CSV table of C-alpha atoms (C1' of nucleotides) in Angstrom, one decimal:
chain,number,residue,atom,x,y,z
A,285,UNK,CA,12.5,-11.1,20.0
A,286,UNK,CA,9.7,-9.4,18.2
A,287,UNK,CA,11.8,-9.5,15.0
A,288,UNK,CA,8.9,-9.7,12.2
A,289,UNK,CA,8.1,-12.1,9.5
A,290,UNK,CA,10.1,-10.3,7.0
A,291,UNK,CA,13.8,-11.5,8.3
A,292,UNK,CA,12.7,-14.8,7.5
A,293,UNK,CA,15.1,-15.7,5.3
A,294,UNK,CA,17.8,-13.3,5.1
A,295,UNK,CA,19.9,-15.1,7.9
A,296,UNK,CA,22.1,-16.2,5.5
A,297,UNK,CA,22.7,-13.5,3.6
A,298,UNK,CA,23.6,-11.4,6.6
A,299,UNK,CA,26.1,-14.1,7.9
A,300,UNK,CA,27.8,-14.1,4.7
A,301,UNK,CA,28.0,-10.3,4.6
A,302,UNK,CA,29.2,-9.4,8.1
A,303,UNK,CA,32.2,-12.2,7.2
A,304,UNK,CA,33.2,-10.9,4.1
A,305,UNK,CA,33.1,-7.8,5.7
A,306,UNK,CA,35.1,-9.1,9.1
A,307,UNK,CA,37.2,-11.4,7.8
A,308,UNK,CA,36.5,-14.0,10.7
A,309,UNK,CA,33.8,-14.1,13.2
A,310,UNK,CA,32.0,-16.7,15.9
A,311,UNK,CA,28.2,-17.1,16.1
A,312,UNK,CA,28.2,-14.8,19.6
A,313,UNK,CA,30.0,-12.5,17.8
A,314,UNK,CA,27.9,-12.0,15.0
A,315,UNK,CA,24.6,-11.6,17.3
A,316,UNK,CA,26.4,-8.7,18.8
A,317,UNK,CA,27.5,-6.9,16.1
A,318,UNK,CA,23.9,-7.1,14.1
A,319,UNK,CA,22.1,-6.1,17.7
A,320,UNK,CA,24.6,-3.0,17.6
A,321,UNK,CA,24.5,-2.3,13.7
A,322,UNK,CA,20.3,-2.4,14.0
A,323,UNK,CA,20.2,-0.7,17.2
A,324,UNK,CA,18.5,-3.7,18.9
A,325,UNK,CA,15.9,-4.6,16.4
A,326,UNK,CA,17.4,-7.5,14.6
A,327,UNK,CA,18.1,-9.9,17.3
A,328,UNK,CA,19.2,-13.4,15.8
A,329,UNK,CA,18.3,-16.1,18.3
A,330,UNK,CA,21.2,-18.9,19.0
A,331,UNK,CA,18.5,-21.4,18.2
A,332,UNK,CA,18.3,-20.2,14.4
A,333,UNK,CA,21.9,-18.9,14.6
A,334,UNK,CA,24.0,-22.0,15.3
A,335,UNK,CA,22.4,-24.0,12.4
A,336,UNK,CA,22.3,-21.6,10.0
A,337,UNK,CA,26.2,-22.1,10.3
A,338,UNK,CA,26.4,-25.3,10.9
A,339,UNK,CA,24.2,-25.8,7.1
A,340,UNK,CA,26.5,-23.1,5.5
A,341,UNK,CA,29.7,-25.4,6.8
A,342,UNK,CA,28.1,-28.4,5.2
A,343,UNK,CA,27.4,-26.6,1.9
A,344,UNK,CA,31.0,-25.6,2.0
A,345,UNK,CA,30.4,-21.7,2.4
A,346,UNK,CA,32.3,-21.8,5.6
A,347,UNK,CA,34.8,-22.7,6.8
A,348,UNK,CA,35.4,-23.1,10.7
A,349,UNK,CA,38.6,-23.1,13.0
A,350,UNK,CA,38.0,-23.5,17.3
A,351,UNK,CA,40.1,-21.4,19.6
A,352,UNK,CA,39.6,-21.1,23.3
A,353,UNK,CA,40.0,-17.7,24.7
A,354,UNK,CA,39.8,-17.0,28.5
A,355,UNK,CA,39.1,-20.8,29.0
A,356,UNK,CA,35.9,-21.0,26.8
A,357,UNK,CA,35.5,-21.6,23.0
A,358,UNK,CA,35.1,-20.1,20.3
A,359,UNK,CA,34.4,-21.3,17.0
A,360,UNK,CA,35.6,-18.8,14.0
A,361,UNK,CA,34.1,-19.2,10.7
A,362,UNK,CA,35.2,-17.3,7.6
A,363,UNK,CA,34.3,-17.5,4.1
A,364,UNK,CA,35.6,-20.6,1.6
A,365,UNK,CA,36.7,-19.4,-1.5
A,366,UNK,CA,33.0,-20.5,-3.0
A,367,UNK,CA,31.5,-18.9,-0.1
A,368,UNK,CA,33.1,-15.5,-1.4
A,369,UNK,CA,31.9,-16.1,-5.1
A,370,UNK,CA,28.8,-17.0,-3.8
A,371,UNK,CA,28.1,-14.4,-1.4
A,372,UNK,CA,28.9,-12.1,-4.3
A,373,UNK,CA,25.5,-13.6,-5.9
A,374,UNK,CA,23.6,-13.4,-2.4
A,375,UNK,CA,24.3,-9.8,-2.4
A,376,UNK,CA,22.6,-9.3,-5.8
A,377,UNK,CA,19.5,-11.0,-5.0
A,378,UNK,CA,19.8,-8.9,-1.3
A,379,UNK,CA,19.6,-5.8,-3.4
A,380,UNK,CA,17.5,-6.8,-6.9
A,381,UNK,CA,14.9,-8.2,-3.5
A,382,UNK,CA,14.6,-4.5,-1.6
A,383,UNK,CA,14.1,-2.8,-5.3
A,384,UNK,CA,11.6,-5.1,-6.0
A,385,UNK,CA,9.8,-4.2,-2.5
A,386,UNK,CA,10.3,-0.7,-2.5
A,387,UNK,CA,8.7,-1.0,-6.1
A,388,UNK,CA,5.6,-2.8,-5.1
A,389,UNK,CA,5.4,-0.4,-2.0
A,390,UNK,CA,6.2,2.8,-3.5
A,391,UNK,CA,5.1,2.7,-6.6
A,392,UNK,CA,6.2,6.5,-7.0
A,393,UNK,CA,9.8,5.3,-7.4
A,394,UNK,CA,8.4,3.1,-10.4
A,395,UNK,CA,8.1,6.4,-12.8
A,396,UNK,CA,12.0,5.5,-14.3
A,397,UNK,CA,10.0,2.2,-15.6
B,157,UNK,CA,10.0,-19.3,-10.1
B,158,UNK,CA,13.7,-19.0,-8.8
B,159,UNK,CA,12.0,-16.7,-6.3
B,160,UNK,CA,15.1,-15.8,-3.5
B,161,UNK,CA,14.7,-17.6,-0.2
B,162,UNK,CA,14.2,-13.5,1.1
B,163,UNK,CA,11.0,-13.3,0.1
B,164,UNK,CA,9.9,-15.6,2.0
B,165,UNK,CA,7.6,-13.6,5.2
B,166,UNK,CA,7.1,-11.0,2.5
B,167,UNK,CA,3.8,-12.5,0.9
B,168,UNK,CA,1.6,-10.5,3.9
B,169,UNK,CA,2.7,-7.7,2.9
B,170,UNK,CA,3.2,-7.5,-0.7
B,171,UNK,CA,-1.0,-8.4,-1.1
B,172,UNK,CA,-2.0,-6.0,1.8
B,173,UNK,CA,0.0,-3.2,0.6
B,174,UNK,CA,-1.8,-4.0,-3.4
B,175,UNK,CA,-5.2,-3.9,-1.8
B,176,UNK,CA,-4.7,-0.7,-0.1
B,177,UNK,CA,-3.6,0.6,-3.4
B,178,UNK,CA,-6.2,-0.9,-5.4
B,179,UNK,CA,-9.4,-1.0,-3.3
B,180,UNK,CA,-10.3,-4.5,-4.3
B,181,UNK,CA,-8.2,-7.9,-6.5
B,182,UNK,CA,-8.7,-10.8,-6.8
B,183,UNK,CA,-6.1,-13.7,-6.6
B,184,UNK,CA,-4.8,-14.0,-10.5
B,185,UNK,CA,-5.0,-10.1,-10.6
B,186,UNK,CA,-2.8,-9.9,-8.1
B,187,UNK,CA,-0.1,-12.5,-9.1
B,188,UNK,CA,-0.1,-10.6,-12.8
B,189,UNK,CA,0.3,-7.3,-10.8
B,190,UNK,CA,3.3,-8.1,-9.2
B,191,UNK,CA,5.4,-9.7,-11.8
B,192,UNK,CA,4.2,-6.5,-13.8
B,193,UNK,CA,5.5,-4.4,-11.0
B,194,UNK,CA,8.8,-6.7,-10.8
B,195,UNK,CA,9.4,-7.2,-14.0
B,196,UNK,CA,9.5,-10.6,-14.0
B,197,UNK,CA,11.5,-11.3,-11.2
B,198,UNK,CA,8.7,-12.0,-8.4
B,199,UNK,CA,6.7,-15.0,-9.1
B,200,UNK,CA,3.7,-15.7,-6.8
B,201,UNK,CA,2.8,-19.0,-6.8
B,202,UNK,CA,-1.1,-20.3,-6.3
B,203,UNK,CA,0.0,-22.3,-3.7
B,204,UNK,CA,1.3,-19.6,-1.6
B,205,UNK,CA,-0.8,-17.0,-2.2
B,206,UNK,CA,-4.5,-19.0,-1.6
B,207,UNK,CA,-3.6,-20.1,1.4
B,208,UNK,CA,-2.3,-16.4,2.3
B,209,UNK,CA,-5.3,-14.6,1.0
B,210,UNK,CA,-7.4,-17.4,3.1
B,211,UNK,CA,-5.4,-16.6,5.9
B,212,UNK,CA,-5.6,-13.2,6.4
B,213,UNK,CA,-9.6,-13.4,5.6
B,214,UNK,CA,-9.7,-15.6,8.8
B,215,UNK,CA,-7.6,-12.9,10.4
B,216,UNK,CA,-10.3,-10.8,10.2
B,217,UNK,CA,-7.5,-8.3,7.7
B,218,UNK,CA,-9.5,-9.3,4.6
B,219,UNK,CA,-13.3,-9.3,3.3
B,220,UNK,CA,-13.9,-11.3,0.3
B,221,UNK,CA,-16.7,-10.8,-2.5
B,222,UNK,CA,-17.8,-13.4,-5.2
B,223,UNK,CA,-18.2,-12.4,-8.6
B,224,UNK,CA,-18.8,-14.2,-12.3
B,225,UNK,CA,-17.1,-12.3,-15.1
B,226,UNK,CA,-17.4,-14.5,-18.4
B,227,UNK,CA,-18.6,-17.3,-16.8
B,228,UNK,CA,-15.1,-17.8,-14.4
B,229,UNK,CA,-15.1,-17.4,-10.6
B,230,UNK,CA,-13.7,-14.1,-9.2
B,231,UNK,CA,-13.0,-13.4,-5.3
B,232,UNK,CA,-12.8,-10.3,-5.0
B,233,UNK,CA,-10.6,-9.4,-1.6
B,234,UNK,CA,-10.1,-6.0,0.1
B,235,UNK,CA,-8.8,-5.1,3.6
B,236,UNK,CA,-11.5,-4.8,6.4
B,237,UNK,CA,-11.0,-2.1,8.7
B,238,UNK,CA,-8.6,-3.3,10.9
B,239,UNK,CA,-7.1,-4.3,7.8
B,240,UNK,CA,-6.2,-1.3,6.6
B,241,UNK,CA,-4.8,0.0,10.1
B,242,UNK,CA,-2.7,-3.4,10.7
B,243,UNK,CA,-1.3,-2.3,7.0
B,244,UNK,CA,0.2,1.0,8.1
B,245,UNK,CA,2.1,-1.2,11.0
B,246,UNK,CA,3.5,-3.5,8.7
B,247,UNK,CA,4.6,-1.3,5.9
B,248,UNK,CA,6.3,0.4,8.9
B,249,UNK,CA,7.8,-2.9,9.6
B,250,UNK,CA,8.8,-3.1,5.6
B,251,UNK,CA,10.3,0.0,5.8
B,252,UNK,CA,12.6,-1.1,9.2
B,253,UNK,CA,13.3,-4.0,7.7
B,254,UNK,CA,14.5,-2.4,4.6
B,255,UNK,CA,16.7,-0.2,6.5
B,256,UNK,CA,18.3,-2.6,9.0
B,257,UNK,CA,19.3,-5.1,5.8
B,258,UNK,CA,20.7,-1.7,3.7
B,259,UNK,CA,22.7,-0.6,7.6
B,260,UNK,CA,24.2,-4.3,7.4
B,261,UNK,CA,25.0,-4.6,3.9
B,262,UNK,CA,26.4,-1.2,3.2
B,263,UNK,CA,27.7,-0.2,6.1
B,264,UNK,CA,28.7,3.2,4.6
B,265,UNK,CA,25.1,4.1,4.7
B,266,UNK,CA,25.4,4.0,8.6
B,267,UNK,CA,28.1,6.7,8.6
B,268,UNK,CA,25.0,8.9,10.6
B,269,UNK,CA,25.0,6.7,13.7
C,158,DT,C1',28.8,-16.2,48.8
C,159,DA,C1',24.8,-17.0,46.4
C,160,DG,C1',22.4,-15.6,42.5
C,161,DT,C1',22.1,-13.3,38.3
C,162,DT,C1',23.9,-11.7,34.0
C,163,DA,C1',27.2,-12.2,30.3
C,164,DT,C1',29.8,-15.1,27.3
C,165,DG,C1',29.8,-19.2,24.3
C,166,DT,C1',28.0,-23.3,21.9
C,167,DA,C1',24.4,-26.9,20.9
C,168,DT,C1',20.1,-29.4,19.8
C,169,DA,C1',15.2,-30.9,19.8
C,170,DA,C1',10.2,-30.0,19.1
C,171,DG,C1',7.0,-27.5,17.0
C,172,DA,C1',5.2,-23.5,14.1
C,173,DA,C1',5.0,-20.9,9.9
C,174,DA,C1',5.6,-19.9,5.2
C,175,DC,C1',6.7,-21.6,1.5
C,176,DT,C1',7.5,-25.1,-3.1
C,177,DT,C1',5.9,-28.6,-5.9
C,178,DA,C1',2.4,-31.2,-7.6
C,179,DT,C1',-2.1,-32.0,-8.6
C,180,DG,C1',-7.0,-31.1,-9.5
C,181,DT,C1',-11.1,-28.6,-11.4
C,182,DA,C1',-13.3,-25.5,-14.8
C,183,DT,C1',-13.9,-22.1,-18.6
C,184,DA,C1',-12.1,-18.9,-22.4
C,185,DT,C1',-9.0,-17.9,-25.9
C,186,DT,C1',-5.4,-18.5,-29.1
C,187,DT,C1',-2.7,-21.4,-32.4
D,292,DA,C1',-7.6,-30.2,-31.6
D,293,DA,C1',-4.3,-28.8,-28.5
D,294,DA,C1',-2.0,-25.5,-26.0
D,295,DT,C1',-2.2,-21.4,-23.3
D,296,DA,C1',-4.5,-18.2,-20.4
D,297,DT,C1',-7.7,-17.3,-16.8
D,298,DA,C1',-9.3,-18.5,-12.1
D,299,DC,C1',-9.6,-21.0,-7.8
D,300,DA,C1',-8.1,-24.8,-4.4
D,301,DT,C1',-5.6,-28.1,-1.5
D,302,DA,C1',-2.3,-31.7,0.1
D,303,DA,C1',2.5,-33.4,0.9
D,304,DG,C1',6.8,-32.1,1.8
D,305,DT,C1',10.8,-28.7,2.7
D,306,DT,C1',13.0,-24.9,4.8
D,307,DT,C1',13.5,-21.6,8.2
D,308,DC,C1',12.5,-20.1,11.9
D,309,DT,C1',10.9,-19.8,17.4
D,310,DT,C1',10.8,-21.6,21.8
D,311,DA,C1',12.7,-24.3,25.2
D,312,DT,C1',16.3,-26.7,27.2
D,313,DA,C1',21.1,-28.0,28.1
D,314,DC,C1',26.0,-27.5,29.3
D,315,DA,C1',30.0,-24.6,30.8
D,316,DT,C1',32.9,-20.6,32.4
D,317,DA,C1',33.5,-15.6,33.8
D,318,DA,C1',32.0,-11.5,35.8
D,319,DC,C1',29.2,-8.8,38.3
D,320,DT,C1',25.8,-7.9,42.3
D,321,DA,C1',23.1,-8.2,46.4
DNA sequence: TAGTTATGTATAAGAAACTTATGTATATTT
DNA sequence: AAATATACATAAGTTTCTTATACATAACTA
Protein backbone atom coordinates (compact mmCIF):
# COMPACT_ATOMS: atom_id res chain seq x y z
CA UNK A 1 0.00 0.00 0.00
CA UNK A 2 1.13 3.43 -0.68
CA UNK A 3 0.25 4.40 2.91
CA UNK A 4 2.90 7.26 3.72
CA UNK A 5 5.52 7.77 6.20
CA UNK A 6 3.32 9.51 8.57
CA UNK A 7 1.22 6.26 9.86
CA UNK A 8 4.37 5.18 11.15
CA UNK A 9 3.63 4.76 14.46
CA UNK A 10 0.08 5.17 15.06
CA UNK A 11 -0.70 1.37 14.64
CA UNK A 12 -1.11 1.07 18.04
CA UNK A 13 -3.08 3.75 18.85
CA UNK A 14 -5.59 2.85 16.23
CA UNK A 15 -5.81 -0.83 17.47
CA UNK A 16 -6.52 0.23 20.85
CA UNK A 17 -9.20 2.73 19.63
CA UNK A 18 -11.20 0.60 17.21
CA UNK A 19 -11.43 -2.03 20.52
CA UNK A 20 -12.43 0.21 22.94
CA UNK A 21 -14.79 1.29 20.53
CA UNK A 22 -15.88 -2.53 19.38
CA UNK A 23 -15.63 -4.15 22.27
CA UNK A 24 -13.81 -7.30 20.64
CA UNK A 25 -12.24 -7.66 17.37
CA UNK A 26 -9.72 -10.16 15.24
CA UNK A 27 -6.68 -8.81 13.30
CA UNK A 28 -8.81 -9.41 9.68
CA UNK A 29 -11.36 -7.69 11.22
CA UNK A 30 -9.72 -4.64 12.13
CA UNK A 31 -8.00 -4.35 8.51
CA UNK A 32 -11.46 -4.15 7.18
CA UNK A 33 -13.03 -1.91 9.23
CA UNK A 34 -9.93 0.87 8.98
CA UNK A 35 -9.95 0.17 4.97
CA UNK A 36 -13.76 1.08 5.17
CA UNK A 37 -13.54 3.93 7.84
CA UNK A 38 -10.52 5.66 5.50
CA UNK A 39 -12.12 4.83 2.43
CA UNK A 40 -9.20 2.66 1.29
CA UNK A 41 -6.27 4.77 2.15
CA UNK A 42 -5.11 3.36 5.35
CA UNK A 43 -4.40 -0.20 4.52
CA UNK A 44 -2.66 -2.04 7.53
CA UNK A 45 -0.52 -4.91 6.10
CA UNK A 46 -0.91 -8.44 8.09
CA UNK A 47 2.89 -8.30 8.18
CA UNK A 48 2.79 -5.15 10.60
CA UNK A 49 -0.68 -6.09 11.88
CA UNK A 50 -0.22 -9.50 13.55
CA UNK A 51 2.79 -8.27 15.71
CA UNK A 52 1.59 -5.20 16.65
CA UNK A 53 -0.89 -7.56 18.61
CA UNK A 54 1.01 -10.01 19.33
CA UNK A 55 3.53 -7.03 21.36
CA UNK A 56 0.34 -5.42 22.88
CA UNK A 57 -0.66 -9.19 24.30
CA UNK A 58 2.77 -9.37 25.85
CA UNK A 59 2.67 -5.83 27.35
CA UNK A 60 -0.61 -6.97 28.76
CA UNK A 61 -2.91 -4.40 26.77
CA UNK A 62 -4.78 -7.32 25.23
CA UNK A 63 -6.12 -9.73 25.90
CA UNK A 64 -6.91 -12.65 23.34
CA UNK A 65 -9.61 -15.54 23.23
CA UNK A 66 -9.65 -18.16 19.76
CA UNK A 67 -12.96 -19.20 18.27
CA UNK A 68 -13.41 -21.04 15.02
CA UNK A 69 -16.20 -19.85 12.98
CA UNK A 70 -17.14 -21.64 9.59
CA UNK A 71 -14.14 -24.02 10.26
CA UNK A 72 -11.37 -21.33 10.42
CA UNK A 73 -10.02 -19.26 13.31
CA UNK A 74 -10.32 -16.43 14.67
CA UNK A 75 -8.45 -14.86 17.34
CA UNK A 76 -10.54 -11.98 19.40
CA UNK A 77 -8.60 -9.54 21.25
CA UNK A 78 -10.18 -6.95 23.62
CA UNK A 79 -8.77 -4.54 25.93
CA UNK A 80 -7.30 -5.65 29.62
CA UNK A 81 -8.39 -3.46 32.17
CA UNK A 82 -4.71 -1.56 31.88
CA UNK A 83 -5.17 -1.64 28.23
CA UNK A 84 -8.43 0.69 28.81
CA UNK A 85 -6.53 3.07 31.24
CA UNK A 86 -3.87 3.09 28.99
CA UNK A 87 -5.53 3.64 25.87
CA UNK A 88 -7.22 6.57 27.66
CA UNK A 89 -3.47 8.16 27.68
CA UNK A 90 -2.81 7.05 23.90
CA UNK A 91 -5.70 8.99 22.94
CA UNK A 92 -4.29 12.19 24.63
CA UNK A 93 -1.04 12.03 23.01
CA UNK A 94 -3.23 10.96 19.46
CA UNK A 95 -4.89 14.41 19.90
CA UNK A 96 -2.05 16.80 21.87
CA UNK A 97 0.12 15.09 18.41
CA UNK A 98 -2.45 16.35 15.45
CA UNK A 99 -2.62 20.01 17.44
CA UNK A 100 0.88 20.17 17.53
CA UNK A 101 1.00 19.40 13.54
CA UNK A 102 -1.72 21.39 12.51
CA UNK A 103 0.19 24.17 14.62
CA UNK A 104 3.47 23.79 12.91
CA UNK A 105 1.53 23.57 9.50
CA UNK A 106 -0.95 26.18 9.96
CA UNK A 107 0.36 28.50 11.81
CA UNK A 108 -2.87 30.70 11.30
CA UNK A 109 -4.61 28.50 13.90
CA UNK A 110 -1.68 29.57 16.34
CA UNK A 111 -3.25 33.27 16.85
CA UNK A 112 -5.24 31.81 20.30
CA UNK A 113 -1.28 31.36 21.47
CA UNK B 1 12.23 14.18 25.05
CA UNK B 2 9.21 11.88 25.87
CA UNK B 3 8.40 12.61 22.20
CA UNK B 4 5.15 10.07 21.23
CA UNK B 5 6.09 7.13 19.13
CA UNK B 6 3.46 9.12 16.43
CA UNK B 7 5.78 11.38 15.43
CA UNK B 8 7.82 9.27 14.24
CA UNK B 9 7.58 9.71 9.89
CA UNK B 10 6.65 13.19 10.79
CA UNK B 11 10.33 14.70 10.84
CA UNK B 12 10.06 15.26 6.69
CA UNK B 13 7.53 17.11 6.96
CA UNK B 14 7.67 19.20 9.94
CA UNK B 15 11.37 20.81 8.47
CA UNK B 16 10.00 21.02 4.83
CA UNK B 17 6.89 22.66 5.78
CA UNK B 18 9.36 25.41 8.19
CA UNK B 19 11.49 26.07 5.16
CA UNK B 20 8.65 26.88 2.96
CA UNK B 21 7.53 29.21 5.58
CA UNK B 22 10.75 30.65 6.36
CA UNK B 23 12.76 30.83 3.17
CA UNK B 24 15.98 29.57 4.78
CA UNK B 25 17.07 27.80 8.72
CA UNK B 26 19.47 26.31 9.71
CA UNK B 27 19.49 23.11 12.00
CA UNK B 28 19.39 24.70 15.79
CA UNK B 29 16.99 27.34 14.32
CA UNK B 30 14.81 24.97 13.52
CA UNK B 31 14.74 22.61 16.59
CA UNK B 32 14.08 26.11 18.73
CA UNK B 33 11.33 26.84 16.25
CA UNK B 34 9.43 23.98 16.83
CA UNK B 35 9.40 23.59 20.52
CA UNK B 36 8.45 27.36 20.29
CA UNK B 37 5.61 26.46 17.96
CA UNK B 38 4.74 23.30 20.45
CA UNK B 39 5.18 24.68 23.34
CA UNK B 40 7.37 22.41 24.62
CA UNK B 41 5.99 19.30 23.80
CA UNK B 42 8.01 18.48 20.39
CA UNK B 43 11.61 17.91 21.02
CA UNK B 44 13.82 17.38 17.98
CA UNK B 45 16.72 15.72 18.70
CA UNK B 46 20.24 16.38 16.73
CA UNK B 47 20.41 13.00 15.98
CA UNK B 48 17.26 12.86 14.07
CA UNK B 49 17.17 15.88 12.47
CA UNK B 50 21.07 15.94 10.84
CA UNK B 51 20.69 12.91 9.40
CA UNK B 52 17.13 14.27 8.03
CA UNK B 53 18.31 17.58 6.81
CA UNK B 54 21.39 15.43 5.12
CA UNK B 55 18.87 13.29 3.67
CA UNK B 56 16.69 15.27 1.95
CA UNK B 57 19.76 17.49 0.59
CA UNK B 58 20.81 14.18 -1.11
CA UNK B 59 17.24 13.92 -2.27
CA UNK B 60 17.80 16.74 -4.28
CA UNK B 61 14.57 18.55 -1.80
CA UNK B 62 17.14 20.69 -0.08
CA UNK B 63 20.07 23.26 -0.99
CA UNK B 64 22.37 24.06 1.71
CA UNK B 65 24.54 27.41 2.30
CA UNK B 66 27.48 27.83 4.76
CA UNK B 67 27.69 30.74 6.83
CA UNK B 68 29.97 32.14 10.06
CA UNK B 69 27.88 34.27 12.46
CA UNK B 70 30.16 34.99 15.60
CA UNK B 71 32.64 32.79 14.77
CA UNK B 72 30.04 29.34 14.92
CA UNK B 73 29.10 27.33 11.80
CA UNK B 74 25.68 27.91 10.29
CA UNK B 75 24.09 25.69 7.28
CA UNK B 76 21.76 27.42 6.02
CA UNK B 77 19.02 24.98 4.24
CA UNK B 78 16.13 25.88 1.90
CA UNK B 79 14.02 23.71 -0.41
CA UNK B 80 15.26 23.46 -4.06
CA UNK B 81 12.67 23.56 -6.64
CA UNK B 82 11.42 20.36 -6.65
CA UNK B 83 11.50 20.89 -3.06
CA UNK B 84 9.08 23.13 -2.82
CA UNK B 85 6.57 21.16 -5.24
CA UNK B 86 7.27 17.69 -3.46
CA UNK B 87 6.16 20.01 -0.21
CA UNK B 88 2.65 20.71 -1.46
CA UNK B 89 2.29 16.66 -1.92
CA UNK B 90 3.21 15.95 1.40
CA UNK B 91 1.36 18.57 3.31
CA UNK B 92 -1.45 16.99 1.21
CA UNK B 93 -0.43 13.73 2.67
CA UNK B 94 -0.41 15.66 6.37
CA UNK B 95 -3.60 16.84 5.85
CA UNK B 96 -5.03 12.93 4.81
CA UNK B 97 -3.37 11.68 7.36
CA UNK B 98 -4.79 14.06 9.81
CA UNK B 99 -8.17 13.29 8.67
CA UNK B 100 -8.11 9.46 8.45
CA UNK B 101 -6.61 9.34 12.32
CA UNK B 102 -9.57 12.21 13.44
CA UNK B 103 -12.43 9.62 11.05
CA UNK B 104 -10.97 6.58 13.35
CA UNK B 105 -10.75 8.19 16.57
CA UNK B 106 -13.92 10.13 16.62
CA UNK B 107 -16.03 8.41 14.67
CA UNK B 108 -18.78 11.11 15.14
CA UNK B 109 -16.82 13.21 12.86
CA UNK B 110 -17.64 10.69 10.03
CA UNK B 111 -21.39 11.23 10.41
CA UNK B 112 -20.91 12.79 6.47
CA UNK B 113 -20.00 9.50 4.94
C1' DT C 1 -13.08 -28.34 -12.17
C1' DA C 2 -9.28 -25.62 -12.01
C1' DG C 3 -7.84 -21.23 -10.70
C1' DT C 4 -8.48 -16.99 -8.46
C1' DT C 5 -10.16 -14.22 -4.77
C1' DA C 6 -11.53 -13.77 -0.02
C1' DT C 7 -10.97 -15.05 4.72
C1' DG C 8 -7.77 -15.88 8.51
C1' DT C 9 -3.26 -16.18 10.95
C1' DA C 10 1.92 -16.24 11.17
C1' DT C 11 6.90 -15.22 10.69
C1' DA C 12 11.42 -13.88 8.75
C1' DA C 13 14.54 -10.59 6.32
C1' DG C 14 15.46 -6.18 5.44
C1' DA C 15 14.57 -1.02 5.29
C1' DA C 16 13.65 3.32 7.48
C1' DA C 17 13.29 6.51 11.15
C1' DC C 18 14.19 7.16 15.15
C1' DT C 19 16.81 7.34 20.37
C1' DT C 20 20.75 7.55 22.99
C1' DA C 21 25.32 8.54 23.50
C1' DT C 22 29.28 10.71 22.24
C1' DG C 23 32.34 14.10 20.04
C1' DT C 24 33.98 18.76 18.56
C1' DA C 25 33.96 23.83 18.95
C1' DT C 26 32.77 28.68 20.32
C1' DA C 27 29.97 32.15 23.10
C1' DT C 28 27.55 33.50 27.03
C1' DT C 29 25.96 33.36 31.57
C1' DT C 30 26.52 32.26 36.57
C1' DA D 1 35.81 28.39 36.63
C1' DA D 2 31.95 25.88 35.46
C1' DA D 3 27.70 25.40 33.42
C1' DT D 4 24.62 26.50 29.82
C1' DA D 5 23.60 27.86 25.13
C1' DT D 6 24.74 27.72 20.37
C1' DA D 7 25.98 24.82 16.36
C1' DC D 8 27.09 20.74 13.76
C1' DA D 9 28.11 15.58 13.30
C1' DT D 10 28.02 10.49 13.57
C1' DA D 11 27.77 5.70 15.32
C1' DA D 12 25.31 1.89 17.73
C1' DG D 13 21.21 0.12 18.81
C1' DT D 14 15.95 -0.05 18.93
C1' DT D 15 11.40 0.13 17.09
C1' DT D 16 8.23 -0.03 13.53
C1' DC D 17 7.30 -0.87 9.55
C1' DT D 18 7.44 -3.27 4.32
C1' DT D 19 7.94 -7.11 1.53
C1' DA D 20 7.84 -11.78 0.89
C1' DT D 21 6.57 -16.16 2.05
C1' DA D 22 3.86 -19.80 4.28
C1' DC D 23 -0.23 -22.48 5.63
C1' DA D 24 -5.30 -23.40 5.56
C1' DT D 25 -10.36 -23.12 4.37
C1' DA D 26 -14.35 -21.02 1.76
C1' DA D 27 -16.42 -18.94 -2.06
C1' DC D 28 -16.62 -17.41 -6.47
C1' DT D 29 -15.46 -17.64 -11.58
C1' DA D 30 -13.97 -19.09 -16.09
Amino acid sequence: MKNSQLYKGSLNTIIMKLLEENGKMYGYEITQKVKIITHGELNITEGALYPALHKLEAEGILDVEIAKVDNRMRKYYKLTESGQKETVNRLAELEDFIRNMQSLVNPKSNLEF
